[in-house]
């Protein structure tokens, strides 16, 4: 089924234990990085999500061999052999389905000094430029595409050779940080990235590159140093870190349903920005080495608060929609300040259909607390918006339908099974057709 919906009958507290999968935003950069290996590698704890399926197909389209197998714990393992890569062009339709395909620019420039790529796709939050990527590649000696003129959507670059440079990112960018690390891994000389992004997935990509044989230091800080090497032998096994955003989504789903859920296979410190806000609101978050438990004291009132999104270790923008749902079900007035993306409130009209009381002023959302959401027919406008609507539907009394649910499956492995295991009444159904002809 291409277009399908989630049918959710809410009002039941989520209870029990759930395991988090590997990080979407780490594995997509790591898959691109693996295309630079002069040998093979094995990737473990790969999330079984559609963005990974798309990225694997793109890698296979340029000649890589990727075999998928299931580990005893049910997680996906990939055997990757990029030695058959026979082109520097990735211009197939799949490239425009996801944003992360642009990591192949850095990977192919690093591998063969050339890259030609169709403009990437991804969630629509308004402007999603790639000028920082192209300016950085130009500083490293790449010529061709100019961010001011993207030549009908195909980005072609060549560098002979790619040289290390000092790259100052005037905006903290996850994608540009990863793309420069990829290109710099095999560039001649040293590259320094100043004002680098510090997200957990940046560190994971850097650790993977070092396992490949790269020489990267400082990932996780705002200055990353990369000394280029002539080859990346590979021949190793690597396990993807747990998904910070999936973890936060289950924390919020547990909270808004008044449940008691323990979330396993995580790195609790990655959740600090959300955990501290939820504790401030009145929720109880207990932490272990690789798990945390979310519940609340039935006598405790939950109060709203103010949240501002920012690059890590600030509050993750990818938890902004889900957190607005949490703030809707709290006392008083709350404020969300979306400071990373120019237009990431497109889900608000859908939430309003469920009874939310939210006013948008530019990048601010003013949220007035309500007692309950009403069940409704809504549409997932993008991946995290869809996740937010799932949380709202789980909290609402009655049956909701969420159209375009395939957008949610882009980034959440087995979300229906995982929620069912926590007691949720959720199933996949045909699209309600309620939003016919809406833009895809
Ligand atoms: C990554 O997108 C994530 N996607 C996004 O997650 C996430 O929202 C974002 O980082 C911020 O954390 C993947 O990792 C696949 P950016 P990316 O470059 O790399 C501006 C999800 O839900 N910018 O850090 O595209 C940009 O407009 C997705 O999993 C430029 O101006 O984000 C934005 O305002 C959604 N020029 C800011 O920087 C550029 O060349 C941060 O963007 C690049 C970015």
JSON list of C-alpha atoms in Angstrom, two decimals, residues 99 102-103 128-129 131-133 135 167-178 180 193-202 220-224 309-315 317 338-341:
[
{"chain": "A", "resi": 99, "resn": "UNK", "atom": "CA", "xyz": [17.60, 14.80, 2.22]},
{"chain": "A", "resi": 102, "resn": "UNK", "atom": "CA", "xyz": [23.43, 14.74, -0.53]},
{"chain": "A", "resi": 103, "resn": "UNK", "atom": "CA", "xyz": [26.04, 12.98, 1.62]},
{"chain": "A", "resi": 128, "resn": "UNK", "atom": "CA", "xyz": [16.45, 23.90, 2.94]},
{"chain": "A", "resi": 129, "resn": "UNK", "atom": "CA", "xyz": [19.51, 25.35, 1.18]},
{"chain": "A", "resi": 131, "resn": "UNK", "atom": "CA", "xyz": [24.95, 26.61, 0.20]},
{"chain": "A", "resi": 132, "resn": "UNK", "atom": "CA", "xyz": [27.17, 25.74, 3.20]},
{"chain": "A", "resi": 133, "resn": "UNK", "atom": "CA", "xyz": [27.97, 22.36, 1.66]},
{"chain": "A", "resi": 135, "resn": "UNK", "atom": "CA", "xyz": [30.87, 26.73, -0.33]},
{"chain": "A", "resi": 167, "resn": "UNK", "atom": "CA", "xyz": [35.94, 25.67, 6.88]},
{"chain": "A", "resi": 168, "resn": "UNK", "atom": "CA", "xyz": [33.91, 28.11, 9.00]},
{"chain": "A", "resi": 169, "resn": "UNK", "atom": "CA", "xyz": [30.22, 27.18, 9.02]},
{"chain": "A", "resi": 170, "resn": "UNK", "atom": "CA", "xyz": [28.33, 30.46, 9.49]},
{"chain": "A", "resi": 171, "resn": "UNK", "atom": "CA", "xyz": [25.28, 28.42, 10.53]},
{"chain": "A", "resi": 172, "resn": "UNK", "atom": "CA", "xyz": [25.65, 25.27, 12.66]},
{"chain": "A", "resi": 173, "resn": "UNK", "atom": "CA", "xyz": [24.66, 22.59, 10.15]},
{"chain": "A", "resi": 174, "resn": "UNK", "atom": "CA", "xyz": [24.44, 18.83, 10.77]},
{"chain": "A", "resi": 175, "resn": "UNK", "atom": "CA", "xyz": [24.48, 18.03, 7.06]},
{"chain": "A", "resi": 176, "resn": "UNK", "atom": "CA", "xyz": [27.32, 20.35, 6.14]},
{"chain": "A", "resi": 177, "resn": "UNK", "atom": "CA", "xyz": [29.43, 19.09, 9.06]},
{"chain": "A", "resi": 178, "resn": "UNK", "atom": "CA", "xyz": [28.98, 15.47, 7.97]},
{"chain": "A", "resi": 180, "resn": "UNK", "atom": "CA", "xyz": [32.74, 18.07, 4.90]},
{"chain": "A", "resi": 193, "resn": "UNK", "atom": "CA", "xyz": [35.64, 22.58, 10.59]},
{"chain": "A", "resi": 194, "resn": "UNK", "atom": "CA", "xyz": [34.89, 25.55, 12.86]},
{"chain": "A", "resi": 195, "resn": "UNK", "atom": "CA", "xyz": [31.41, 26.01, 14.34]},
{"chain": "A", "resi": 196, "resn": "UNK", "atom": "CA", "xyz": [30.68, 22.34, 13.63]},
{"chain": "A", "resi": 197, "resn": "UNK", "atom": "CA", "xyz": [27.45, 20.63, 14.68]},
{"chain": "A", "resi": 198, "resn": "UNK", "atom": "CA", "xyz": [27.80, 18.40, 17.78]},
{"chain": "A", "resi": 199, "resn": "UNK", "atom": "CA", "xyz": [24.80, 16.06, 17.56]},
{"chain": "A", "resi": 200, "resn": "UNK", "atom": "CA", "xyz": [25.24, 12.44, 18.69]},
{"chain": "A", "resi": 201, "resn": "UNK", "atom": "CA", "xyz": [24.93, 11.32, 15.07]},
{"chain": "A", "resi": 202, "resn": "UNK", "atom": "CA", "xyz": [27.85, 13.56, 14.07]},
{"chain": "A", "resi": 220, "resn": "UNK", "atom": "CA", "xyz": [31.20, 16.32, 19.33]},
{"chain": "A", "resi": 221, "resn": "UNK", "atom": "CA", "xyz": [32.92, 19.67, 19.86]},
{"chain": "A", "resi": 222, "resn": "UNK", "atom": "CA", "xyz": [32.53, 22.77, 17.69]},
{"chain": "A", "resi": 223, "resn": "UNK", "atom": "CA", "xyz": [35.96, 22.27, 16.09]},
{"chain": "A", "resi": 224, "resn": "UNK", "atom": "CA", "xyz": [36.70, 19.10, 14.13]},
{"chain": "A", "resi": 309, "resn": "UNK", "atom": "CA", "xyz": [15.10, 24.60, 19.68]},
{"chain": "A", "resi": 310, "resn": "UNK", "atom": "CA", "xyz": [18.84, 24.80, 19.01]},
{"chain": "A", "resi": 311, "resn": "UNK", "atom": "CA", "xyz": [21.73, 22.68, 17.77]},
{"chain": "A", "resi": 312, "resn": "UNK", "atom": "CA", "xyz": [22.84, 19.96, 20.22]},
{"chain": "A", "resi": 313, "resn": "UNK", "atom": "CA", "xyz": [23.19, 20.05, 23.20]},
{"chain": "A", "resi": 314, "resn": "UNK", "atom": "CA", "xyz": [20.26, 22.46, 22.82]},
{"chain": "A", "resi": 315, "resn": "UNK", "atom": "CA", "xyz": [16.69, 21.21, 22.50]},
{"chain": "A", "resi": 317, "resn": "UNK", "atom": "CA", "xyz": [14.20, 20.59, 16.60]},
{"chain": "A", "resi": 338, "resn": "UNK", "atom": "CA", "xyz": [11.55, 27.01, 16.62]},
{"chain": "A", "resi": 339, "resn": "UNK", "atom": "CA", "xyz": [14.95, 28.51, 15.95]},
{"chain": "A", "resi": 340, "resn": "UNK", "atom": "CA", "xyz": [16.41, 26.00, 13.47]},
{"chain": "A", "resi": 341, "resn": "UNK", "atom": "CA", "xyz": [13.85, 25.76, 10.64]}
]
